[in-house]
């Protein structure tokens, strides 16, 4: 069968990591994939994760299957984290949460669920968005459209255009929104703008699908759930795909969740029954380890505190690297105002570097940046920042 089939292109983000691994240049820098690195350039296992794993090693009694929806203690911990411990959604039991393999798995389970009942819905993603949104919703069988988001002129949010696009989206369609730390731009909505969008969703009847992969990387764990709370207040159906890959550093444990929020507990039970069918016919039930680690941390006060401190350290280091990059580019005489990099949130920034600059950086200096100019600030360290800034100056001149 394969004789006549063309190979698929490499993934635009994970494909870059494969190339990076094969690069022999000792000065190589990976600013591609969204993975946190410390100032030594490694992706550490958090201390709270190690402590939870140690406890699990001693106390875990079985590797038997989890329920289809995952461990109920995990789902409860996820709900408290993403919706807020005091959330009325939690106390009214009007949300259904299942453990999914990572944020990507969560998006796909949600997409499959929607497709089961509403296959004619269109999926609206921001322009631009994480490349895999197109892949995931496309693979689930949906047509995808775009709403305005990023303003290339002022490197900020084009809220007026975004809002007027959202006003035209028909009831029943699905709008994918990045709850915080927009991927790839790092440009988020303000609190007032989220309020307006949540009210609009209620008025128009389109369904928000919140991608919540970076909780804690914006302004803090509680601050970053602001958008989730606004949709809760609107009393509408919506979806939240959340992930522990970044904020717990559990990348390879594939630990995420899909939460369906509905107006009532009765509807949440119906949603849960269908979520289970979607999961059962895909991967049957989730892998246990990452979920056990996350719920152990979230349910143990000392580990929870340790986690918040470690998360704050990651967030602050990225902010420091944003400042260092802006200063370093100026020092190297790179023309232009790069102050927007400091205003953005999360791991990413849309650098504004052309594809030609991106390709020169890779070919001449082994610096890997995602096509379109998205950089992962967490790939910068105090040791490589000067090398990167000098390389950018050179690439922009030639
Ligand atoms: C990214 O955008 O780099 C991350 O979310 C990793 C991925 O799966 O693409």
mmCIF file of C-alpha atoms and ligand atoms in Angstrom:
data_model
loop_
_atom_site.group_PDB
_atom_site.id
_atom_site.type_symbol
_atom_site.label_atom_id
_atom_site.label_comp_id
_atom_site.label_asym_id
_atom_site.label_seq_id
_atom_site.Cartn_x
_atom_site.Cartn_y
_atom_site.Cartn_z
ATOM 1 C CA UNK A 1 0.000 0.000 0.000
ATOM 2 C CA UNK A 2 2.779 2.457 0.890
ATOM 3 C CA UNK A 3 4.438 2.255 -2.560
ATOM 4 C CA UNK A 4 2.110 4.889 -3.985
ATOM 5 C CA UNK A 5 1.717 7.077 -0.917
ATOM 6 C CA UNK A 6 3.665 10.316 -0.426
ATOM 7 C CA UNK A 7 5.300 10.821 2.985
ATOM 8 C CA UNK A 8 3.615 13.314 5.304
ATOM 9 C CA UNK A 9 5.560 16.496 6.109
ATOM 10 C CA UNK A 10 7.247 16.654 9.537
ATOM 11 C CA UNK A 11 5.263 18.331 12.338
ATOM 12 C CA UNK A 12 5.937 22.078 12.365
ATOM 13 C CA UNK A 13 6.849 22.069 16.084
ATOM 14 C CA UNK A 14 7.857 18.533 17.141
ATOM 15 C CA UNK A 15 9.621 18.002 13.784
ATOM 16 C CA UNK A 16 11.886 20.904 14.695
ATOM 17 C CA UNK A 17 12.880 19.142 17.938
ATOM 18 C CA UNK A 18 13.929 16.078 15.906
ATOM 19 C CA UNK A 19 16.145 18.285 13.716
ATOM 20 C CA UNK A 20 17.542 20.033 16.783
ATOM 21 C CA UNK A 21 18.517 16.698 18.366
ATOM 22 C CA UNK A 22 20.482 15.731 15.250
ATOM 23 C CA UNK A 23 22.313 19.089 15.083
ATOM 24 C CA UNK A 24 25.971 18.642 16.149
ATOM 25 C CA UNK A 25 26.676 22.358 16.782
ATOM 26 C CA UNK A 26 27.564 22.638 20.519
ATOM 27 C CA UNK A 27 26.126 26.185 20.562
ATOM 28 C CA UNK A 28 22.711 25.120 19.266
ATOM 29 C CA UNK A 29 19.645 26.696 20.917
ATOM 30 C CA UNK A 30 16.085 25.363 20.747
ATOM 31 C CA UNK A 31 13.541 28.195 20.862
ATOM 32 C CA UNK A 32 10.959 25.958 19.181
ATOM 33 C CA UNK A 33 8.824 23.520 21.181
ATOM 34 C CA UNK A 34 6.977 24.885 24.226
ATOM 35 C CA UNK A 35 8.953 23.127 26.922
ATOM 36 C CA UNK A 36 10.316 24.950 29.982
ATOM 37 C CA UNK A 37 14.079 25.005 30.517
ATOM 38 C CA UNK A 38 15.933 26.249 33.583
ATOM 39 C CA UNK A 39 18.912 28.578 33.373
ATOM 40 C CA UNK A 40 21.192 25.564 32.866
ATOM 41 C CA UNK A 41 19.176 24.673 29.756
ATOM 42 C CA UNK A 42 17.556 21.521 31.179
ATOM 43 C CA UNK A 43 13.920 20.605 31.644
ATOM 44 C CA UNK A 44 13.897 19.645 35.321
ATOM 45 C CA UNK A 45 11.534 17.309 37.143
ATOM 46 C CA UNK A 46 9.866 19.528 39.746
ATOM 47 C CA UNK A 47 10.781 18.754 43.374
ATOM 48 C CA UNK A 48 7.099 18.397 44.252
ATOM 49 C CA UNK A 49 6.743 15.797 41.465
ATOM 50 C CA UNK A 50 9.721 13.790 42.755
ATOM 51 C CA UNK A 51 8.281 13.899 46.277
ATOM 52 C CA UNK A 52 4.846 12.736 45.079
ATOM 53 C CA UNK A 53 6.448 9.949 43.016
ATOM 54 C CA UNK A 54 8.406 8.785 46.053
ATOM 55 C CA UNK A 55 5.200 8.596 48.052
ATOM 56 C CA UNK A 56 3.423 6.746 45.245
ATOM 57 C CA UNK A 57 6.267 4.252 44.952
ATOM 58 C CA UNK A 58 5.678 3.302 48.557
ATOM 59 C CA UNK A 59 1.883 3.439 48.679
ATOM 60 C CA UNK A 60 0.596 2.466 45.222
ATOM 61 C CA UNK A 61 -0.906 -1.018 45.458
ATOM 62 C CA UNK A 62 -2.066 -1.901 41.969
ATOM 63 C CA UNK A 63 -1.654 -1.121 38.284
ATOM 64 C CA UNK A 64 -5.164 -2.290 37.457
ATOM 65 C CA UNK A 65 -7.269 -0.197 35.045
ATOM 66 C CA UNK A 66 -8.549 3.204 36.045
ATOM 67 C CA UNK A 67 -12.238 3.940 35.404
ATOM 68 C CA UNK A 68 -12.928 5.125 31.834
ATOM 69 C CA UNK A 69 -13.093 8.737 33.035
ATOM 70 C CA UNK A 70 -9.980 8.375 35.224
ATOM 71 C CA UNK A 71 -9.526 8.612 38.975
ATOM 72 C CA UNK A 72 -12.411 10.623 40.525
ATOM 73 C CA UNK A 73 -9.931 12.309 42.920
ATOM 74 C CA UNK A 74 -8.006 13.560 39.887
ATOM 75 C CA UNK A 75 -11.139 14.942 38.211
ATOM 76 C CA UNK A 76 -12.109 16.725 41.443
ATOM 77 C CA UNK A 77 -8.619 18.232 41.784
ATOM 78 C CA UNK A 78 -8.710 19.385 38.146
ATOM 79 C CA UNK A 79 -12.091 21.051 38.636
ATOM 80 C CA UNK A 80 -10.929 22.904 41.733
ATOM 81 C CA UNK A 81 -7.825 24.104 39.933
ATOM 82 C CA UNK A 82 -9.314 25.216 36.624
ATOM 83 C CA UNK A 83 -12.706 26.440 37.867
ATOM 84 C CA UNK A 84 -11.685 27.569 41.361
ATOM 85 C CA UNK A 85 -12.275 25.747 44.665
ATOM 86 C CA UNK A 86 -15.167 28.073 45.484
ATOM 87 C CA UNK A 87 -16.741 27.850 42.048
ATOM 88 C CA UNK A 88 -20.498 27.505 41.912
ATOM 89 C CA UNK A 89 -19.971 25.174 38.912
ATOM 90 C CA UNK A 90 -18.156 22.744 41.223
ATOM 91 C CA UNK A 91 -20.652 22.956 44.097
ATOM 92 C CA UNK A 92 -23.604 22.551 41.681
ATOM 93 C CA UNK A 93 -21.889 19.546 40.012
ATOM 94 C CA UNK A 94 -22.638 21.045 36.604
ATOM 95 C CA UNK A 95 -19.319 20.037 35.040
ATOM 96 C CA UNK A 96 -18.107 16.656 33.778
ATOM 97 C CA UNK A 97 -14.342 16.045 33.764
ATOM 98 C CA UNK A 98 -12.444 13.120 32.318
ATOM 99 C CA UNK A 99 -8.704 12.510 32.493
ATOM 100 C CA UNK A 100 -7.305 12.776 28.947
ATOM 101 C CA UNK A 101 -3.798 12.068 27.628
ATOM 102 C CA UNK A 102 -2.400 15.608 27.720
ATOM 103 C CA UNK A 103 -3.948 18.839 26.506
ATOM 104 C CA UNK A 104 -3.862 17.512 22.960
ATOM 105 C CA UNK A 105 -5.816 14.402 23.986
ATOM 106 C CA UNK A 106 -8.275 16.626 25.839
ATOM 107 C CA UNK A 107 -8.883 18.749 22.740
ATOM 108 C CA UNK A 108 -9.391 15.621 20.652
ATOM 109 C CA UNK A 109 -11.821 13.976 23.099
ATOM 110 C CA UNK A 110 -13.794 17.235 23.207
ATOM 111 C CA UNK A 111 -13.712 17.515 19.417
ATOM 112 C CA UNK A 112 -14.920 13.917 18.983
ATOM 113 C CA UNK A 113 -17.710 14.513 21.499
ATOM 114 C CA UNK A 114 -18.942 17.610 19.673
ATOM 115 C CA UNK A 115 -18.680 15.871 16.318
ATOM 116 C CA UNK A 116 -20.909 13.062 17.553
ATOM 117 C CA UNK A 117 -23.861 15.426 18.025
ATOM 118 C CA UNK A 118 -23.041 18.483 15.960
ATOM 119 C CA UNK A 119 -20.915 17.406 12.966
ATOM 120 C CA UNK A 120 -22.029 20.390 10.867
ATOM 121 C CA UNK A 121 -20.644 22.919 13.373
ATOM 122 C CA UNK A 122 -17.715 24.992 12.191
ATOM 123 C CA UNK A 123 -14.699 25.392 14.438
ATOM 124 C CA UNK A 124 -13.337 28.938 14.757
ATOM 125 C CA UNK A 125 -9.704 29.407 15.746
ATOM 126 C CA UNK A 126 -7.751 32.604 16.330
ATOM 127 C CA UNK A 127 -5.565 33.995 13.566
ATOM 128 C CA UNK A 128 -2.928 32.808 14.265
ATOM 129 C CA UNK A 129 -3.284 29.784 16.519
ATOM 130 C CA UNK A 130 -1.310 26.742 17.667
ATOM 131 C CA UNK A 131 -0.786 24.776 14.440
ATOM 132 C CA UNK A 132 -2.130 21.558 15.943
ATOM 133 C CA UNK A 133 -5.578 23.081 16.570
ATOM 134 C CA UNK A 134 -6.138 22.817 12.833
ATOM 135 C CA UNK A 135 -4.816 19.257 12.844
ATOM 136 C CA UNK A 136 -6.900 18.065 15.798
ATOM 137 C CA UNK A 137 -10.248 19.560 14.783
ATOM 138 C CA UNK A 138 -9.614 18.693 11.132
ATOM 139 C CA UNK A 139 -8.897 15.055 12.065
ATOM 140 C CA UNK A 140 -12.139 14.980 14.062
ATOM 141 C CA UNK A 141 -13.953 15.849 10.821
ATOM 142 C CA UNK A 142 -14.629 19.569 11.190
ATOM 143 C CA UNK A 143 -14.320 22.509 8.825
ATOM 144 C CA UNK A 144 -12.162 25.224 10.360
ATOM 145 C CA UNK A 145 -12.476 29.003 10.092
ATOM 146 C CA UNK A 146 -10.512 31.882 11.569
ATOM 147 C CA UNK A 147 -11.395 34.942 13.626
ATOM 148 C CA UNK A 148 -9.118 38.004 13.777
ATOM 149 C CA UNK A 149 -6.793 38.136 16.764
ATOM 150 C CA UNK A 150 -3.231 39.384 16.358
ATOM 151 C CA UNK A 151 -2.360 42.792 14.983
ATOM 152 C CA UNK A 152 0.965 42.542 13.140
ATOM 153 C CA UNK A 153 1.312 46.345 13.047
ATOM 154 C CA UNK A 154 1.267 47.042 16.781
ATOM 155 C CA UNK A 155 2.144 43.464 17.873
ATOM 156 C CA UNK A 156 -0.894 43.400 20.141
ATOM 157 C CA UNK A 157 -4.482 42.218 20.134
ATOM 158 C CA UNK A 158 -6.864 43.427 17.443
ATOM 159 C CA UNK A 159 -9.819 43.309 19.820
ATOM 160 C CA UNK A 160 -12.248 45.364 17.723
ATOM 161 C CA UNK A 161 -11.778 43.119 14.730
ATOM 162 C CA UNK A 162 -11.865 39.993 16.889
ATOM 163 C CA UNK A 163 -15.119 41.079 18.528
ATOM 164 C CA UNK A 164 -16.771 41.954 15.258
ATOM 165 C CA UNK A 165 -15.783 38.524 13.862
ATOM 166 C CA UNK A 166 -17.166 36.796 16.966
ATOM 167 C CA UNK A 167 -20.421 38.739 16.597
ATOM 168 C CA UNK A 168 -20.978 37.100 13.204
ATOM 169 C CA UNK A 169 -20.438 33.495 14.332
ATOM 170 C CA UNK A 170 -23.704 31.535 14.258
ATOM 171 C CA UNK A 171 -25.234 29.666 17.202
ATOM 172 C CA UNK A 172 -23.937 26.108 17.565
ATOM 173 C CA UNK A 173 -20.518 26.826 16.061
ATOM 174 C CA UNK A 174 -17.500 26.315 18.312
ATOM 175 C CA UNK A 175 -14.970 29.041 19.136
ATOM 176 C CA UNK A 176 -11.546 27.935 20.366
ATOM 177 C CA UNK A 177 -10.112 30.515 22.785
ATOM 178 C CA UNK A 178 -6.742 30.504 24.544
ATOM 179 C CA UNK A 179 -7.536 31.136 28.219
ATOM 180 C CA UNK A 180 -4.119 32.672 28.907
ATOM 181 C CA UNK A 181 -0.615 32.799 27.386
ATOM 182 C CA UNK A 182 -1.855 32.719 23.800
ATOM 183 C CA UNK A 183 0.085 30.267 21.651
ATOM 184 C CA UNK A 184 1.850 31.448 19.466
ATOM 185 C CA UNK A 185 1.634 35.208 20.124
ATOM 186 C CA UNK A 186 1.800 35.648 23.927
ATOM 187 C CA UNK A 187 -0.938 38.292 23.519
ATOM 188 C CA UNK A 188 -3.961 37.877 25.836
ATOM 189 C CA UNK A 189 -7.326 39.569 26.339
ATOM 190 C CA UNK A 190 -7.729 41.983 29.255
ATOM 191 C CA UNK A 191 -10.240 41.260 32.031
ATOM 192 C CA UNK A 192 -12.768 43.677 30.516
ATOM 193 C CA UNK A 193 -12.380 42.131 27.090
ATOM 194 C CA UNK A 194 -13.001 38.622 28.479
ATOM 195 C CA UNK A 195 -16.178 39.877 30.149
ATOM 196 C CA UNK A 196 -17.447 41.208 26.826
ATOM 197 C CA UNK A 197 -16.617 37.959 25.007
ATOM 198 C CA UNK A 198 -18.339 35.812 27.656
ATOM 199 C CA UNK A 199 -21.517 37.904 27.437
ATOM 200 C CA UNK A 200 -21.374 37.727 23.643
ATOM 201 C CA UNK A 201 -21.119 33.916 23.718
ATOM 202 C CA UNK A 202 -24.302 33.819 25.784
ATOM 203 C CA UNK A 203 -26.101 36.214 23.431
ATOM 204 C CA UNK A 204 -25.026 34.540 20.193
ATOM 205 C CA UNK A 205 -25.183 30.906 21.276
ATOM 206 C CA UNK A 206 -21.810 29.839 19.960
ATOM 207 C CA UNK A 207 -19.898 27.402 22.138
ATOM 208 C CA UNK A 208 -16.595 28.450 23.756
ATOM 209 C CA UNK A 209 -13.892 25.776 23.765
ATOM 210 C CA UNK A 210 -11.150 27.015 26.096
ATOM 211 C CA UNK A 211 -7.624 25.758 25.598
ATOM 212 C CA UNK A 212 -6.065 26.074 29.060
ATOM 213 C CA UNK A 213 -2.559 24.641 28.656
ATOM 214 C CA UNK A 214 -0.564 27.298 30.516
ATOM 215 C CA UNK A 215 -2.335 27.946 33.832
ATOM 216 C CA UNK A 216 0.175 29.636 36.136
ATOM 217 C CA UNK A 217 2.506 30.858 33.390
ATOM 218 C CA UNK A 218 0.641 34.146 32.901
ATOM 219 C CA UNK A 219 0.016 36.068 36.117
ATOM 220 C CA UNK A 220 -0.586 33.179 38.543
ATOM 221 C CA UNK A 221 -2.764 30.098 39.020
ATOM 222 C CA UNK A 222 -5.797 32.041 40.304
ATOM 223 C CA UNK A 223 -5.421 35.073 38.025
ATOM 224 C CA UNK A 224 -5.075 32.914 34.910
ATOM 225 C CA UNK A 225 -8.505 31.306 35.328
ATOM 226 C CA UNK A 226 -10.303 34.645 34.956
ATOM 227 C CA UNK A 227 -11.726 33.737 31.524
ATOM 228 C CA UNK A 228 -12.965 30.338 32.737
ATOM 229 C CA UNK A 229 -14.870 32.122 35.509
ATOM 230 C CA UNK A 230 -16.489 34.586 33.113
ATOM 231 C CA UNK A 231 -17.950 31.792 30.994
ATOM 232 C CA UNK A 232 -19.113 30.039 34.187
ATOM 233 C CA UNK A 233 -20.985 33.196 35.172
ATOM 234 C CA UNK A 234 -22.693 33.243 31.759
ATOM 235 C CA UNK A 235 -24.412 29.924 32.618
ATOM 236 C CA UNK A 236 -23.775 28.427 29.166
ATOM 237 C CA UNK A 237 -22.335 25.195 27.758
ATOM 238 C CA UNK A 238 -18.590 25.337 27.289
ATOM 239 C CA UNK A 239 -15.504 23.144 27.204
ATOM 240 C CA UNK A 240 -12.124 23.420 28.908
ATOM 241 C CA UNK A 241 -9.126 21.404 27.704
ATOM 242 C CA UNK A 242 -6.498 21.612 30.444
ATOM 243 C CA UNK A 243 -2.998 20.248 30.765
ATOM 244 C CA UNK A 244 -0.402 19.511 33.437
ATOM 245 C CA UNK A 245 2.394 19.227 30.869
ATOM 246 C CA UNK A 246 3.723 22.730 31.415
ATOM 247 C CA UNK A 247 2.711 23.788 34.938
ATOM 248 C CA UNK A 248 3.739 20.454 36.528
ATOM 249 C CA UNK A 249 6.428 19.686 33.915
ATOM 250 C CA UNK A 250 4.655 16.361 33.264
ATOM 251 C CA UNK A 251 5.168 16.551 29.486
ATOM 252 C CA UNK A 252 5.819 12.873 28.850
ATOM 253 C CA UNK A 253 3.218 11.588 31.301
ATOM 254 C CA UNK A 254 0.433 12.925 29.029
ATOM 255 C CA UNK A 255 -1.661 14.334 31.836
ATOM 256 C CA UNK A 256 -4.586 16.539 30.927
ATOM 257 C CA UNK A 257 -8.360 16.714 31.209
ATOM 258 C CA UNK A 258 -11.428 17.690 29.252
ATOM 259 C CA UNK A 259 -14.139 19.394 31.266
ATOM 260 C CA UNK A 260 -17.620 19.969 29.870
ATOM 261 C CA UNK A 261 -19.431 22.717 31.759
ATOM 262 C CA UNK A 262 -23.208 22.710 31.370
ATOM 263 C CA UNK A 263 -26.067 24.744 32.892
ATOM 264 C CA UNK A 264 -27.211 21.896 35.202
ATOM 265 C CA UNK A 265 -26.061 18.761 37.043
ATOM 266 C CA UNK A 266 -28.499 16.648 35.012
ATOM 267 C CA UNK A 267 -26.920 17.799 31.737
ATOM 268 C CA UNK A 268 -23.428 17.204 33.126
ATOM 269 C CA UNK A 269 -24.378 13.570 33.793
ATOM 270 C CA UNK A 270 -25.510 13.147 30.196
ATOM 271 C CA UNK A 271 -22.282 14.755 28.956
ATOM 272 C CA UNK A 272 -20.243 12.421 31.172
ATOM 273 C CA UNK A 273 -21.952 9.326 29.780
ATOM 274 C CA UNK A 274 -21.021 10.346 26.223
ATOM 275 C CA UNK A 275 -17.500 11.428 27.183
ATOM 276 C CA UNK A 276 -17.015 7.884 28.477
ATOM 277 C CA UNK A 277 -18.148 6.411 25.172
ATOM 278 C CA UNK A 278 -15.704 8.629 23.273
ATOM 279 C CA UNK A 279 -12.839 7.598 25.565
ATOM 280 C CA UNK A 280 -13.739 3.885 25.579
ATOM 281 C CA UNK A 281 -13.708 3.710 21.783
ATOM 282 C CA UNK A 282 -10.378 5.536 21.562
ATOM 283 C CA UNK A 283 -7.905 4.638 24.342
ATOM 284 C CA UNK A 284 -10.317 2.866 26.731
ATOM 285 C CA UNK A 285 -9.108 4.554 29.920
ATOM 286 C CA UNK A 286 -6.283 6.928 30.763
ATOM 287 C CA UNK A 287 -2.695 6.221 31.841
ATOM 288 C CA UNK A 288 -2.571 6.546 35.640
ATOM 289 C CA UNK A 289 0.818 7.831 36.702
ATOM 290 C CA UNK A 290 0.708 11.537 35.786
ATOM 291 C CA UNK A 291 -2.793 11.948 37.197
ATOM 292 C CA UNK A 292 -1.789 10.300 40.473
ATOM 293 C CA UNK A 293 1.206 12.615 40.727
ATOM 294 C CA UNK A 294 -0.879 15.728 40.024
ATOM 295 C CA UNK A 295 -3.665 14.837 42.455
ATOM 296 C CA UNK A 296 -1.171 13.827 45.169
ATOM 297 C CA UNK A 297 0.455 17.260 44.871
ATOM 298 C CA UNK A 298 -2.801 19.175 44.722
ATOM 299 C CA UNK A 299 -4.231 17.285 47.725
ATOM 300 C CA UNK A 300 -1.138 17.502 49.980
ATOM 301 C CA UNK A 301 -0.794 20.999 51.469
ATOM 302 C CA UNK A 302 3.056 21.001 51.696
ATOM 303 C CA UNK A 303 3.445 19.694 48.144
ATOM 304 C CA UNK A 304 0.845 22.144 46.891
ATOM 305 C CA UNK A 305 2.804 25.048 48.399
ATOM 306 C CA UNK A 306 6.051 23.685 46.981
ATOM 307 C CA UNK A 307 4.422 23.458 43.542
ATOM 308 C CA UNK A 308 3.193 27.055 43.633
ATOM 309 C CA UNK A 309 6.727 28.200 44.499
ATOM 310 C CA UNK A 310 8.317 26.154 41.737
ATOM 311 C CA UNK A 311 5.730 27.391 39.247
ATOM 312 C CA UNK A 312 6.360 31.016 40.267
ATOM 313 C CA UNK A 313 10.084 30.465 39.742
ATOM 314 C CA UNK A 314 9.441 29.200 36.189
ATOM 315 C CA UNK A 315 7.123 32.126 35.448
ATOM 316 C CA UNK A 316 9.591 34.679 36.821
ATOM 317 C CA UNK A 317 12.537 33.248 34.920
ATOM 318 C CA UNK A 318 10.605 33.625 31.671
ATOM 319 C CA UNK A 319 9.796 37.254 32.531
ATOM 320 C CA UNK A 320 13.521 37.829 33.190
ATOM 321 C CA UNK A 321 14.383 36.334 29.808
ATOM 322 C CA UNK A 322 11.836 38.610 28.116
ATOM 323 C CA UNK A 323 13.616 41.611 29.638
ATOM 324 C CA UNK A 324 17.063 40.231 28.792
ATOM 325 C CA UNK A 325 16.065 39.638 25.178
ATOM 326 C CA UNK A 326 14.737 43.166 24.697
ATOM 327 C CA UNK A 327 17.894 44.631 26.295
ATOM 328 C CA UNK A 328 20.207 42.269 24.386
ATOM 329 C CA UNK A 329 18.677 43.090 20.990
ATOM 330 C CA UNK A 330 19.071 46.816 21.691
ATOM 331 C CA UNK A 331 22.664 46.259 22.789
ATOM 332 C CA UNK A 332 23.416 44.466 19.504
ATOM 333 C CA UNK A 333 21.965 47.413 17.613
ATOM 334 C CA UNK A 334 18.988 45.482 16.191
ATOM 335 C CA UNK A 335 16.639 48.090 14.750
ATOM 336 C CA UNK A 336 13.036 48.289 15.886
ATOM 337 C CA UNK A 337 10.999 48.517 19.055
ATOM 338 C CA UNK A 338 10.924 45.121 20.768
ATOM 339 C CA UNK A 339 9.255 46.310 23.967
ATOM 340 C CA UNK A 340 6.149 44.279 23.009
ATOM 341 C CA UNK A 341 8.086 41.131 24.052
ATOM 342 C CA UNK A 342 7.957 42.313 27.663
ATOM 343 C CA UNK A 343 4.219 42.942 27.522
ATOM 344 C CA UNK A 344 3.348 39.432 26.332
ATOM 345 C CA UNK A 345 2.604 36.531 28.653
ATOM 346 C CA UNK A 346 3.587 32.878 28.915
ATOM 347 C CA UNK A 347 6.254 30.931 27.101
ATOM 348 C CA UNK A 348 5.842 32.421 23.667
ATOM 349 C CA UNK A 349 6.364 35.559 21.714
ATOM 350 C CA UNK A 350 5.736 36.335 18.105
ATOM 351 C CA UNK A 351 9.136 37.857 17.396
ATOM 352 C CA UNK A 352 8.159 39.486 14.107
ATOM 353 C CA UNK A 353 11.247 37.876 12.493
ATOM 354 C CA UNK A 354 10.629 37.006 8.865
ATOM 355 C CA UNK A 355 10.841 33.426 7.589
ATOM 356 C CA UNK A 356 14.136 34.418 5.987
ATOM 357 C CA UNK A 357 15.571 35.507 9.349
ATOM 358 C CA UNK A 358 14.214 32.321 10.963
ATOM 359 C CA UNK A 359 15.872 30.203 8.295
ATOM 360 C CA UNK A 360 19.213 32.086 8.562
ATOM 361 C CA UNK A 361 19.192 31.569 12.332
ATOM 362 C CA UNK A 362 18.772 27.854 11.831
ATOM 363 C CA UNK A 363 21.192 27.396 8.909
ATOM 364 C CA UNK A 364 24.000 29.667 10.169
ATOM 365 C CA UNK A 365 23.709 29.510 13.948
ATOM 366 C CA UNK A 366 21.699 26.375 14.835
ATOM 367 C CA UNK A 367 19.045 28.504 16.537
ATOM 368 C CA UNK A 368 15.654 26.844 16.085
ATOM 369 C CA UNK A 369 12.532 29.016 15.856
ATOM 370 C CA UNK A 370 9.069 27.863 14.704
ATOM 371 C CA UNK A 371 8.066 29.048 11.214
ATOM 372 C CA UNK A 372 6.194 32.361 11.463
ATOM 373 C CA UNK A 373 8.681 33.583 14.098
ATOM 374 C CA UNK A 374 7.283 32.101 17.334
ATOM 375 C CA UNK A 375 10.001 31.903 19.989
ATOM 376 C CA UNK A 376 9.939 30.020 23.261
ATOM 377 C CA UNK A 377 11.437 32.448 25.788
ATOM 378 C CA UNK A 378 12.083 29.546 28.173
ATOM 379 C CA UNK A 379 14.739 28.277 25.731
ATOM 380 C CA UNK A 380 16.855 31.364 26.505
ATOM 381 C CA UNK A 381 19.392 31.272 29.339
ATOM 382 C CA UNK A 382 21.868 33.772 30.773
ATOM 383 C CA UNK A 383 24.556 31.739 28.943
ATOM 384 C CA UNK A 384 23.015 31.712 25.452
ATOM 385 C CA UNK A 385 21.219 35.082 25.338
ATOM 386 C CA UNK A 386 24.204 36.999 23.988
ATOM 387 C CA UNK A 387 24.811 34.391 21.287
ATOM 388 C CA UNK A 388 21.145 34.552 20.263
ATOM 389 C CA UNK A 389 20.987 38.378 20.195
ATOM 390 C CA UNK A 390 24.205 38.624 18.156
ATOM 391 C CA UNK A 391 22.872 35.996 15.757
ATOM 392 C CA UNK A 392 19.585 37.897 15.328
ATOM 393 C CA UNK A 393 21.510 41.131 14.636
ATOM 394 C CA UNK A 394 23.561 39.352 11.971
ATOM 395 C CA UNK A 395 20.554 37.566 10.423
ATOM 396 C CA UNK A 396 18.583 40.824 10.187
ATOM 397 C CA UNK A 397 21.464 42.680 8.525
ATOM 398 C CA UNK A 398 22.333 40.159 5.813
HETATM 399 C C1 LIG B 1 4.032 23.875 21.634
HETATM 400 O O1 LIG B 1 3.170 24.594 21.131
HETATM 401 O O2 LIG B 1 5.230 23.955 21.353
HETATM 402 C C2 LIG B 1 3.630 22.847 22.665
HETATM 403 O O3 LIG B 1 2.290 22.952 22.962
HETATM 404 C C3 LIG B 1 4.042 21.468 22.315
HETATM 405 C C4 LIG B 1 3.240 20.893 21.209
HETATM 406 O O4 LIG B 1 2.670 19.814 21.406
HETATM 407 O O5 LIG B 1 3.184 21.487 20.123
#
